[in-house]
Amino acid sequence: MMRARVPRLLLLGILFLASLSVSFGIVHREHQESQEESESRGQNNPFYFDSDRWFHTLFRNQYGHLRVLQRFDQRSKQIQNLENYRVVEFKSKPNTLLLPHHADADFLLVVLNGRAILTLVNPDGRDSYILEQGHAQKIPAGTTFFLVNPDDNENLRIVKLAVPVNNPHRFQDFFLSSTEAQQSYLQGFSKNILEASFDSDYKEINRVLFGEEEQKQQDEESQQEGVIVQLKREQIRELMKHAKSTSKKSLSSQNEPFNLRSQKPIYSNKFGRLHEITPEKNPQLRDLDVFLTSVDMKEGGLLMPNYNSKAIVILVVNKGEANIELVGQREQQQQQQEESWEVQRYRAEVSEDDVFVIPASYPVAITATSNLNFIAFGINAENNQRNFLAGEEDNVMSEIPTEVLDVTFPASGEKVEKLINKQSDSHFTDAQPEQQQREEDRKGRKGPLSSILDTLY
């Protein structure tokens, strides 16, 4: 009897250990998934900026708002070279005006949604342009400008890349008007300076430019509620008369706006398309050493793994949602004497208004979980090269000789070449078939415990 029990006890022990192994595997996997979920929400991801958390409001009223993203260098040392770049978002309702002002920063303005009248004011005149979605324009530091949303129904949404000129990471807006949000910068001058400059009595200057206290109390409408104000239709019609429609084909203008979508996309197929303007093609971008990109992707589309050789990319989501996977190096502890290279995957689930930074040479892949549009500023863009790691075209791996592949990977060079060349799409592809196959395999596969029982019985 004892001899008969030994195999059964041994079998029960094996089954018990197997169940523990499975349970441990599930717990470990759940821990990993929990950790990845935390990273996807941005808790441990230094490159992901959730719009609700990382934007600071500069001005807000019932007509719109101005927001600025937190400094990049405060988020992570890995992107400290972005210290002198800031991202600004502007939104306004129909028939509104962002009041005249200037800033101690160069701006690269891009229209994400709606239409705008942009007017740049200089000592020798002014230039007004009608901008639509995809239009971009450099606004040099110190240039007085104002923005109008002339549409009756659609909101205006603009993003600006700011490059401060006084302080490495701060810039100031100087408004001519005096509102509840701020004083006119003219009020900083002394009474004598103002009277001499305008050849007028200070009371008159105060009444006309700043508003007397008595009048403010008697007439609430004399004091604007903020830097974004409402305009009458006749005022907008008059401003439209002096605004120029910009050419859709011109890219090389030194001063006029240019449109990201004016040329054919550099990458395009049924899953997505990528428009891009580089410093070599546009003098405004050359001055800033920035490239400008607009990407449209269908739900389920994948922008295949790629990396930029030297450009740091600031990605701003305009519409839709996506999953981003970035591969880099985990930040090392300073007390370590020798650095060890450890692969780290940074995940993020991004949506409208979110910002994601892609450091130079860090491989990245983007999956659209809905129809998606995003724009991107490439910093340090001159002579940048985009390298894809998969796909039929522009695949840097496919250029490595078979003899080198043979000693680089576990499999033979021929098998590696076959795998590399299997993908017939370029740049964009369908992310779904592989995922669906994994789900089918998982549903059809028997669990570890069932396999052990089948083997033993």
PDB file of N, CA and C in Angstrom, residues 82-177:
ATOM      1  N   LEU A  82      15.987  70.761 -23.390  1.00  0.00           N
ATOM      2  CA  LEU A  82      14.783  71.515 -23.761  1.00  0.00           C
ATOM      3  C   LEU A  82      14.510  72.643 -22.769  1.00  0.00           C
ATOM      4  N   GLU A  83      15.483  72.955 -21.957  1.00  0.00           N
ATOM      5  CA  GLU A  83      15.308  73.993 -20.932  1.00  0.00           C
ATOM      6  C   GLU A  83      14.792  75.300 -21.524  1.00  0.00           C
ATOM      7  N   ASN A  84      15.247  75.646 -22.713  1.00  0.00           N
ATOM      8  CA  ASN A  84      14.909  76.945 -23.281  1.00  0.00           C
ATOM      9  C   ASN A  84      13.725  76.881 -24.240  1.00  0.00           C
ATOM     10  N   TYR A  85      12.866  75.856 -24.084  1.00  0.00           N
ATOM     11  CA  TYR A  85      11.673  75.738 -24.934  1.00  0.00           C
ATOM     12  C   TYR A  85      10.445  75.551 -24.057  1.00  0.00           C
ATOM     13  N   ARG A  86       9.374  76.249 -24.427  1.00  0.00           N
ATOM     14  CA  ARG A  86       8.107  76.108 -23.717  1.00  0.00           C
ATOM     15  C   ARG A  86       6.990  75.900 -24.729  1.00  0.00           C
ATOM     16  N   VAL A  87       5.929  75.234 -24.312  1.00  0.00           N
ATOM     17  CA  VAL A  87       4.763  75.012 -25.157  1.00  0.00           C
ATOM     18  C   VAL A  87       3.591  75.812 -24.587  1.00  0.00           C
ATOM     19  N   VAL A  88       2.949  76.600 -25.449  1.00  0.00           N
ATOM     20  CA  VAL A  88       1.824  77.458 -25.049  1.00  0.00           C
ATOM     21  C   VAL A  88       0.591  77.049 -25.851  1.00  0.00           C
ATOM     22  N   GLU A  89      -0.533  76.943 -25.180  1.00  0.00           N
ATOM     23  CA  GLU A  89      -1.791  76.629 -25.851  1.00  0.00           C
ATOM     24  C   GLU A  89      -2.754  77.801 -25.711  1.00  0.00           C
ATOM     25  N   PHE A  90      -3.420  78.127 -26.825  1.00  0.00           N
ATOM     26  CA  PHE A  90      -4.416  79.208 -26.831  1.00  0.00           C
ATOM     27  C   PHE A  90      -5.719  78.676 -27.415  1.00  0.00           C
ATOM     28  N   LYS A  91      -6.828  78.924 -26.717  1.00  0.00           N
ATOM     29  CA  LYS A  91      -8.163  78.583 -27.201  1.00  0.00           C
ATOM     30  C   LYS A  91      -9.072  79.793 -27.051  1.00  0.00           C
ATOM     31  N   SER A  92      -9.926  80.009 -28.057  1.00  0.00           N
ATOM     32  CA  SER A  92     -10.886  81.113 -27.946  1.00  0.00           C
ATOM     33  C   SER A  92     -12.189  80.755 -28.638  1.00  0.00           C
ATOM     34  N   LYS A  93     -13.266  81.338 -28.166  1.00  0.00           N
ATOM     35  CA  LYS A  93     -14.585  81.115 -28.738  1.00  0.00           C
ATOM     36  C   LYS A  93     -14.775  81.982 -29.985  1.00  0.00           C
ATOM     37  N   PRO A  94     -15.856  81.739 -30.742  1.00  0.00           N
ATOM     38  CA  PRO A  94     -16.105  82.529 -31.955  1.00  0.00           C
ATOM     39  C   PRO A  94     -16.229  84.028 -31.661  1.00  0.00           C
ATOM     40  N   ASN A  95     -15.814  84.840 -32.664  1.00  0.00           N
ATOM     41  CA  ASN A  95     -15.947  86.298 -32.611  1.00  0.00           C
ATOM     42  C   ASN A  95     -15.225  86.898 -31.396  1.00  0.00           C
ATOM     43  N   THR A  96     -13.971  86.499 -31.214  1.00  0.00           N
ATOM     44  CA  THR A  96     -13.197  87.001 -30.075  1.00  0.00           C
ATOM     45  C   THR A  96     -11.837  87.502 -30.539  1.00  0.00           C
ATOM     46  N   LEU A  97     -11.200  88.274 -29.653  1.00  0.00           N
ATOM     47  CA  LEU A  97      -9.902  88.879 -29.935  1.00  0.00           C
ATOM     48  C   LEU A  97      -8.955  88.637 -28.767  1.00  0.00           C
ATOM     49  N   LEU A  98      -7.753  88.162 -29.072  1.00  0.00           N
ATOM     50  CA  LEU A  98      -6.663  88.160 -28.095  1.00  0.00           C
ATOM     51  C   LEU A  98      -5.961  89.501 -28.239  1.00  0.00           C
ATOM     52  N   LEU A  99      -5.973  90.298 -27.186  1.00  0.00           N
ATOM     53  CA  LEU A  99      -5.551  91.697 -27.252  1.00  0.00           C
ATOM     54  C   LEU A  99      -4.079  91.851 -27.666  1.00  0.00           C
ATOM     55  N   PRO A 100      -3.739  93.015 -28.247  1.00  0.00           N
ATOM     56  CA  PRO A 100      -2.355  93.248 -28.710  1.00  0.00           C
ATOM     57  C   PRO A 100      -1.340  93.128 -27.572  1.00  0.00           C
ATOM     58  N   HIS A 101      -0.233  92.429 -27.873  1.00  0.00           N
ATOM     59  CA  HIS A 101       0.835  92.253 -26.889  1.00  0.00           C
ATOM     60  C   HIS A 101       2.093  91.792 -27.607  1.00  0.00           C
ATOM     61  N   HIS A 102       3.204  91.797 -26.887  1.00  0.00           N
ATOM     62  CA  HIS A 102       4.439  91.200 -27.380  1.00  0.00           C
ATOM     63  C   HIS A 102       5.069  90.400 -26.252  1.00  0.00           C
ATOM     64  N   ALA A 103       6.093  89.642 -26.562  1.00  0.00           N
ATOM     65  CA  ALA A 103       6.738  88.803 -25.558  1.00  0.00           C
ATOM     66  C   ALA A 103       8.244  88.771 -25.791  1.00  0.00           C
ATOM     67  N   ASP A 104       8.975  88.469 -24.731  1.00  0.00           N
ATOM     68  CA  ASP A 104      10.430  88.334 -24.858  1.00  0.00           C
ATOM     69  C   ASP A 104      10.782  86.887 -25.222  1.00  0.00           C
ATOM     70  N   ALA A 105      10.160  86.415 -26.305  1.00  0.00           N
ATOM     71  CA  ALA A 105      10.384  85.061 -26.809  1.00  0.00           C
ATOM     72  C   ALA A 105      10.016  85.011 -28.283  1.00  0.00           C
ATOM     73  N   ASP A 106      10.751  84.198 -29.022  1.00  0.00           N
ATOM     74  CA  ASP A 106      10.329  83.851 -30.373  1.00  0.00           C
ATOM     75  C   ASP A 106       9.222  82.819 -30.275  1.00  0.00           C
ATOM     76  N   PHE A 107       8.193  82.974 -31.114  1.00  0.00           N
ATOM     77  CA  PHE A 107       7.105  82.002 -31.152  1.00  0.00           C
ATOM     78  C   PHE A 107       7.052  81.336 -32.523  1.00  0.00           C
ATOM     79  N   LEU A 108       6.752  80.044 -32.532  1.00  0.00           N
ATOM     80  CA  LEU A 108       6.344  79.355 -33.746  1.00  0.00           C
ATOM     81  C   LEU A 108       4.909  78.921 -33.521  1.00  0.00           C
ATOM     82  N   LEU A 109       3.993  79.600 -34.202  1.00  0.00           N
ATOM     83  CA  LEU A 109       2.557  79.427 -33.987  1.00  0.00           C
ATOM     84  C   LEU A 109       2.004  78.454 -35.022  1.00  0.00           C
ATOM     85  N   VAL A 110       1.141  77.521 -34.573  1.00  0.00           N
ATOM     86  CA  VAL A 110       0.498  76.553 -35.467  1.00  0.00           C
ATOM     87  C   VAL A 110      -0.991  76.515 -35.152  1.00  0.00           C
ATOM     88  N   VAL A 111      -1.831  76.625 -36.198  1.00  0.00           N
ATOM     89  CA  VAL A 111      -3.282  76.541 -36.021  1.00  0.00           C
ATOM     90  C   VAL A 111      -3.692  75.075 -36.035  1.00  0.00           C
ATOM     91  N   LEU A 112      -4.301  74.614 -34.945  1.00  0.00           N
ATOM     92  CA  LEU A 112      -4.761  73.237 -34.850  1.00  0.00           C
ATOM     93  C   LEU A 112      -6.198  73.090 -35.320  1.00  0.00           C
ATOM     94  N   ASN A 113      -7.052  74.038 -34.936  1.00  0.00           N
ATOM     95  CA  ASN A 113      -8.464  73.988 -35.319  1.00  0.00           C
ATOM     96  C   ASN A 113      -8.994  75.404 -35.515  1.00  0.00           C
ATOM     97  N   GLY A 114      -9.940  75.548 -36.439  1.00  0.00           N
ATOM     98  CA  GLY A 114     -10.585  76.830 -36.661  1.00  0.00           C
ATOM     99  C   GLY A 114      -9.817  77.718 -37.626  1.00  0.00           C
ATOM    100  N   ARG A 115     -10.269  78.991 -37.664  1.00  0.00           N
ATOM    101  CA  ARG A 115      -9.615  80.012 -38.485  1.00  0.00           C
ATOM    102  C   ARG A 115      -9.173  81.154 -37.599  1.00  0.00           C
ATOM    103  N   ALA A 116      -8.176  81.902 -38.078  1.00  0.00           N
ATOM    104  CA  ALA A 116      -7.668  83.033 -37.298  1.00  0.00           C
ATOM    105  C   ALA A 116      -7.257  84.158 -38.229  1.00  0.00           C
ATOM    106  N   ILE A 117      -7.369  85.372 -37.733  1.00  0.00           N
ATOM    107  CA  ILE A 117      -6.722  86.529 -38.358  1.00  0.00           C
ATOM    108  C   ILE A 117      -5.542  86.877 -37.465  1.00  0.00           C
ATOM    109  N   LEU A 118      -4.338  86.723 -37.987  1.00  0.00           N
ATOM    110  CA  LEU A 118      -3.129  87.068 -37.258  1.00  0.00           C
ATOM    111  C   LEU A 118      -2.587  88.370 -37.816  1.00  0.00           C
ATOM    112  N   THR A 119      -2.398  89.353 -36.948  1.00  0.00           N
ATOM    113  CA  THR A 119      -1.855  90.641 -37.362  1.00  0.00           C
ATOM    114  C   THR A 119      -0.561  90.914 -36.624  1.00  0.00           C
ATOM    115  N   LEU A 120       0.501  91.142 -37.396  1.00  0.00           N
ATOM    116  CA  LEU A 120       1.817  91.474 -36.856  1.00  0.00           C
ATOM    117  C   LEU A 120       2.048  92.959 -37.072  1.00  0.00           C
ATOM    118  N   VAL A 121       2.390  93.671 -35.990  1.00  0.00           N
ATOM    119  CA  VAL A 121       2.534  95.127 -36.030  1.00  0.00           C
ATOM    120  C   VAL A 121       4.007  95.485 -35.879  1.00  0.00           C
ATOM    121  N   ASN A 122       4.513  96.281 -36.823  1.00  0.00           N
ATOM    122  CA  ASN A 122       5.894  96.747 -36.801  1.00  0.00           C
ATOM    123  C   ASN A 122       5.924  98.262 -36.936  1.00  0.00           C
ATOM    124  N   PRO A 123       7.040  98.922 -36.624  1.00  0.00           N
ATOM    125  CA  PRO A 123       7.114 100.385 -36.715  1.00  0.00           C
ATOM    126  C   PRO A 123       6.774 100.937 -38.099  1.00  0.00           C
ATOM    127  N   ASP A 124       7.008 100.129 -39.157  1.00  0.00           N
ATOM    128  CA  ASP A 124       6.758 100.632 -40.510  1.00  0.00           C
ATOM    129  C   ASP A 124       5.450 100.116 -41.102  1.00  0.00           C
ATOM    130  N   GLY A 125       4.610  99.494 -40.309  1.00  0.00           N
ATOM    131  CA  GLY A 125       3.321  99.028 -40.820  1.00  0.00           C
ATOM    132  C   GLY A 125       2.850  97.775 -40.115  1.00  0.00           C
ATOM    133  N   ARG A 126       1.885  97.127 -40.723  1.00  0.00           N
ATOM    134  CA  ARG A 126       1.350  95.885 -40.147  1.00  0.00           C
ATOM    135  C   ARG A 126       0.979  94.926 -41.278  1.00  0.00           C
ATOM    136  N   ASP A 127       1.001  93.647 -40.961  1.00  0.00           N
ATOM    137  CA  ASP A 127       0.629  92.597 -41.899  1.00  0.00           C
ATOM    138  C   ASP A 127      -0.411  91.709 -41.243  1.00  0.00           C
ATOM    139  N   SER A 128      -1.538  91.510 -41.963  1.00  0.00           N
ATOM    140  CA  SER A 128      -2.611  90.661 -41.453  1.00  0.00           C
ATOM    141  C   SER A 128      -2.795  89.468 -42.380  1.00  0.00           C
ATOM    142  N   TYR A 129      -2.950  88.288 -41.793  1.00  0.00           N
ATOM    143  CA  TYR A 129      -3.089  87.060 -42.562  1.00  0.00           C
ATOM    144  C   TYR A 129      -4.281  86.254 -42.054  1.00  0.00           C
ATOM    145  N   ILE A 130      -4.950  85.603 -42.994  1.00  0.00           N
ATOM    146  CA  ILE A 130      -6.010  84.665 -42.638  1.00  0.00           C
ATOM    147  C   ILE A 130      -5.380  83.276 -42.557  1.00  0.00           C
ATOM    148  N   LEU A 131      -5.431  82.684 -41.387  1.00  0.00           N
ATOM    149  CA  LEU A 131      -4.825  81.377 -41.150  1.00  0.00           C
ATOM    150  C   LEU A 131      -5.905  80.321 -40.980  1.00  0.00           C
ATOM    151  N   GLU A 132      -5.638  79.148 -41.525  1.00  0.00           N
ATOM    152  CA  GLU A 132      -6.531  78.008 -41.358  1.00  0.00           C
ATOM    153  C   GLU A 132      -5.754  76.843 -40.767  1.00  0.00           C
ATOM    154  N   GLN A 133      -6.457  75.718 -40.538  1.00  0.00           N
ATOM    155  CA  GLN A 133      -5.821  74.563 -39.917  1.00  0.00           C
ATOM    156  C   GLN A 133      -4.569  74.159 -40.684  1.00  0.00           C
ATOM    157  N   GLY A 134      -3.476  73.983 -39.961  1.00  0.00           N
ATOM    158  CA  GLY A 134      -2.217  73.585 -40.567  1.00  0.00           C
ATOM    159  C   GLY A 134      -1.277  74.726 -40.857  1.00  0.00           C
ATOM    160  N   HIS A 135      -1.781  75.980 -40.822  1.00  0.00           N
ATOM    161  CA  HIS A 135      -0.911  77.121 -41.064  1.00  0.00           C
ATOM    162  C   HIS A 135       0.036  77.338 -39.882  1.00  0.00           C
ATOM    163  N   ALA A 136       1.245  77.772 -40.208  1.00  0.00           N
ATOM    164  CA  ALA A 136       2.253  78.071 -39.185  1.00  0.00           C
ATOM    165  C   ALA A 136       2.903  79.407 -39.506  1.00  0.00           C
ATOM    166  N   GLN A 137       3.395  80.077 -38.456  1.00  0.00           N
ATOM    167  CA  GLN A 137       4.016  81.388 -38.629  1.00  0.00           C
ATOM    168  C   GLN A 137       4.969  81.654 -37.475  1.00  0.00           C
ATOM    169  N   LYS A 138       6.165  82.110 -37.811  1.00  0.00           N
ATOM    170  CA  LYS A 138       7.095  82.549 -36.777  1.00  0.00           C
ATOM    171  C   LYS A 138       6.761  83.982 -36.382  1.00  0.00           C
ATOM    172  N   ILE A 139       6.711  84.248 -35.073  1.00  0.00           N
ATOM    173  CA  ILE A 139       6.519  85.598 -34.549  1.00  0.00           C
ATOM    174  C   ILE A 139       7.787  85.958 -33.786  1.00  0.00           C
ATOM    175  N   PRO A 140       8.644  86.814 -34.346  1.00  0.00           N
ATOM    176  CA  PRO A 140       9.905  87.142 -33.680  1.00  0.00           C
ATOM    177  C   PRO A 140       9.678  87.819 -32.328  1.00  0.00           C
ATOM    178  N   ALA A 141      10.603  87.614 -31.410  1.00  0.00           N
ATOM    179  CA  ALA A 141      10.517  88.238 -30.091  1.00  0.00           C
ATOM    180  C   ALA A 141      10.358  89.749 -30.239  1.00  0.00           C
ATOM    181  N   GLY A 142       9.495  90.322 -29.409  1.00  0.00           N
ATOM    182  CA  GLY A 142       9.288  91.766 -29.415  1.00  0.00           C
ATOM    183  C   GLY A 142       8.286  92.257 -30.442  1.00  0.00           C
ATOM    184  N   THR A 143       7.738  91.361 -31.277  1.00  0.00           N
ATOM    185  CA  THR A 143       6.756  91.772 -32.281  1.00  0.00           C
ATOM    186  C   THR A 143       5.376  91.874 -31.644  1.00  0.00           C
ATOM    187  N   THR A 144       4.749  93.026 -31.748  1.00  0.00           N
ATOM    188  CA  THR A 144       3.385  93.187 -31.256  1.00  0.00           C
ATOM    189  C   THR A 144       2.432  92.481 -32.218  1.00  0.00           C
ATOM    190  N   PHE A 145       1.541  91.673 -31.669  1.00  0.00           N
ATOM    191  CA  PHE A 145       0.587  90.959 -32.523  1.00  0.00           C
ATOM    192  C   PHE A 145      -0.727  90.772 -31.773  1.00  0.00           C
ATOM    193  N   PHE A 146      -1.775  90.498 -32.547  1.00  0.00           N
ATOM    194  CA  PHE A 146      -3.063  90.141 -31.960  1.00  0.00           C
ATOM    195  C   PHE A 146      -3.735  89.104 -32.837  1.00  0.00           C
ATOM    196  N   LEU A 147      -4.642  88.327 -32.237  1.00  0.00           N
ATOM    197  CA  LEU A 147      -5.317  87.218 -32.904  1.00  0.00           C
ATOM    198  C   LEU A 147      -6.825  87.387 -32.810  1.00  0.00           C
ATOM    199  N   VAL A 148      -7.511  87.140 -33.922  1.00  0.00           N
ATOM    200  CA  VAL A 148      -8.972  87.206 -33.968  1.00  0.00           C
ATOM    201  C   VAL A 148      -9.514  85.853 -34.405  1.00  0.00           C
ATOM    202  N   ASN A 149     -10.536  85.380 -33.730  1.00  0.00           N
ATOM    203  CA  ASN A 149     -11.310  84.238 -34.214  1.00  0.00           C
ATOM    204  C   ASN A 149     -12.529  84.802 -34.938  1.00  0.00           C
ATOM    205  N   PRO A 150     -12.515  84.826 -36.302  1.00  0.00           N
ATOM    206  CA  PRO A 150     -13.587  85.468 -37.042  1.00  0.00           C
ATOM    207  C   PRO A 150     -14.795  84.571 -37.289  1.00  0.00           C
ATOM    208  N   ASP A 151     -14.714  83.324 -36.881  1.00  0.00           N
ATOM    209  CA  ASP A 151     -15.780  82.369 -37.182  1.00  0.00           C
ATOM    210  C   ASP A 151     -16.980  82.590 -36.260  1.00  0.00           C
ATOM    211  N   ASP A 152     -18.158  82.296 -36.779  1.00  0.00           N
ATOM    212  CA  ASP A 152     -19.379  82.460 -35.990  1.00  0.00           C
ATOM    213  C   ASP A 152     -19.687  81.243 -35.123  1.00  0.00           C
ATOM    214  N   ASN A 153     -19.100  80.088 -35.479  1.00  0.00           N
ATOM    215  CA  ASN A 153     -19.487  78.853 -34.798  1.00  0.00           C
ATOM    216  C   ASN A 153     -18.325  78.065 -34.209  1.00  0.00           C
ATOM    217  N   GLU A 154     -17.177  78.062 -34.887  1.00  0.00           N
ATOM    218  CA  GLU A 154     -16.090  77.162 -34.497  1.00  0.00           C
ATOM    219  C   GLU A 154     -15.087  77.834 -33.574  1.00  0.00           C
ATOM    220  N   ASN A 155     -14.648  77.101 -32.559  1.00  0.00           N
ATOM    221  CA  ASN A 155     -13.595  77.586 -31.669  1.00  0.00           C
ATOM    222  C   ASN A 155     -12.254  77.595 -32.390  1.00  0.00           C
ATOM    223  N   LEU A 156     -11.383  78.491 -31.954  1.00  0.00           N
ATOM    224  CA  LEU A 156     -10.020  78.572 -32.473  1.00  0.00           C
ATOM    225  C   LEU A 156      -9.078  77.921 -31.463  1.00  0.00           C
ATOM    226  N   ARG A 157      -8.171  77.076 -31.977  1.00  0.00           N
ATOM    227  CA  ARG A 157      -7.204  76.413 -31.102  1.00  0.00           C
ATOM    228  C   ARG A 157      -5.827  76.503 -31.739  1.00  0.00           C
ATOM    229  N   ILE A 158      -4.887  77.023 -30.967  1.00  0.00           N
ATOM    230  CA  ILE A 158      -3.527  77.282 -31.458  1.00  0.00           C
ATOM    231  C   ILE A 158      -2.524  76.750 -30.448  1.00  0.00           C
ATOM    232  N   VAL A 159      -1.402  76.223 -30.954  1.00  0.00           N
ATOM    233  CA  VAL A 159      -0.295  75.857 -30.092  1.00  0.00           C
ATOM    234  C   VAL A 159       0.924  76.641 -30.548  1.00  0.00           C
ATOM    235  N   LYS A 160       1.721  77.084 -29.583  1.00  0.00           N
ATOM    236  CA  LYS A 160       2.922  77.865 -29.893  1.00  0.00           C
ATOM    237  C   LYS A 160       4.135  77.224 -29.218  1.00  0.00           C
ATOM    238  N   LEU A 161       5.213  77.128 -29.970  1.00  0.00           N
ATOM    239  CA  LEU A 161       6.504  76.787 -29.388  1.00  0.00           C
ATOM    240  C   LEU A 161       7.200  78.095 -29.055  1.00  0.00           C
ATOM    241  N   ALA A 162       7.524  78.300 -27.782  1.00  0.00           N
ATOM    242  CA  ALA A 162       8.146  79.545 -27.329  1.00  0.00           C
ATOM    243  C   ALA A 162       9.627  79.307 -27.042  1.00  0.00           C
ATOM    244  N   VAL A 163      10.464  80.233 -27.542  1.00  0.00           N
ATOM    245  CA  VAL A 163      11.904  80.179 -27.289  1.00  0.00           C
ATOM    246  C   VAL A 163      12.309  81.496 -26.626  1.00  0.00           C
ATOM    247  N   PRO A 164      12.374  81.547 -25.297  1.00  0.00           N
ATOM    248  CA  PRO A 164      12.690  82.795 -24.588  1.00  0.00           C
ATOM    249  C   PRO A 164      14.059  83.344 -24.979  1.00  0.00           C
ATOM    250  N   VAL A 165      14.170  84.677 -24.943  1.00  0.00           N
ATOM    251  CA  VAL A 165      15.437  85.311 -25.323  1.00  0.00           C
ATOM    252  C   VAL A 165      16.162  85.944 -24.135  1.00  0.00           C
ATOM    253  N   ASN A 166      15.471  86.235 -23.049  1.00  0.00           N
ATOM    254  CA  ASN A 166      16.113  86.827 -21.868  1.00  0.00           C
ATOM    255  C   ASN A 166      16.538  85.780 -20.852  1.00  0.00           C
ATOM    256  N   ASN A 167      15.601  84.888 -20.538  1.00  0.00           N
ATOM    257  CA  ASN A 167      15.796  83.885 -19.499  1.00  0.00           C
ATOM    258  C   ASN A 167      15.744  82.510 -20.147  1.00  0.00           C
ATOM    259  N   PRO A 168      16.595  81.572 -19.730  1.00  0.00           N
ATOM    260  CA  PRO A 168      16.613  80.258 -20.374  1.00  0.00           C
ATOM    261  C   PRO A 168      15.289  79.517 -20.352  1.00  0.00           C
ATOM    262  N   HIS A 169      14.401  79.860 -19.447  1.00  0.00           N
ATOM    263  CA  HIS A 169      13.177  79.070 -19.349  1.00  0.00           C
ATOM    264  C   HIS A 169      11.923  79.892 -19.058  1.00  0.00           C
ATOM    265  N   ARG A 170      12.039  81.199 -19.017  1.00  0.00           N
ATOM    266  CA  ARG A 170      10.874  82.032 -18.713  1.00  0.00           C
ATOM    267  C   ARG A 170      10.696  83.103 -19.774  1.00  0.00           C
ATOM    268  N   PHE A 171       9.438  83.455 -20.019  1.00  0.00           N
ATOM    269  CA  PHE A 171       9.157  84.585 -20.895  1.00  0.00           C
ATOM    270  C   PHE A 171       7.985  85.363 -20.316  1.00  0.00           C
ATOM    271  N   GLN A 172       7.874  86.615 -20.717  1.00  0.00           N
ATOM    272  CA  GLN A 172       6.822  87.495 -20.218  1.00  0.00           C
ATOM    273  C   GLN A 172       5.991  88.012 -21.383  1.00  0.00           C
ATOM    274  N   ASP A 173       4.679  88.080 -21.181  1.00  0.00           N
ATOM    275  CA  ASP A 173       3.787  88.736 -22.132  1.00  0.00           C
ATOM    276  C   ASP A 173       3.580  90.177 -21.690  1.00  0.00           C
ATOM    277  N   PHE A 174       3.743  91.122 -22.622  1.00  0.00           N
ATOM    278  CA  PHE A 174       3.578  92.541 -22.336  1.00  0.00           C
ATOM    279  C   PHE A 174       2.337  93.044 -23.074  1.00  0.00           C
ATOM    280  N   PHE A 175       1.247  93.267 -22.328  1.00  0.00           N
ATOM    281  CA  PHE A 175      -0.006  93.711 -22.934  1.00  0.00           C
ATOM    282  C   PHE A 175      -0.124  95.228 -22.877  1.00  0.00           C
ATOM    283  N   LEU A 176      -0.630  95.799 -23.970  1.00  0.00           N
ATOM    284  CA  LEU A 176      -0.838  97.247 -24.026  1.00  0.00           C
ATOM    285  C   LEU A 176      -2.049  97.672 -23.208  1.00  0.00           C
ATOM    286  N   SER A 177      -3.011  96.789 -23.053  1.00  0.00           N
ATOM    287  CA  SER A 177      -4.280  97.147 -22.404  1.00  0.00           C
ATOM    288  C   SER A 177      -4.214  96.915 -20.902  1.00  0.00           C
TER     289      SER A 177
END
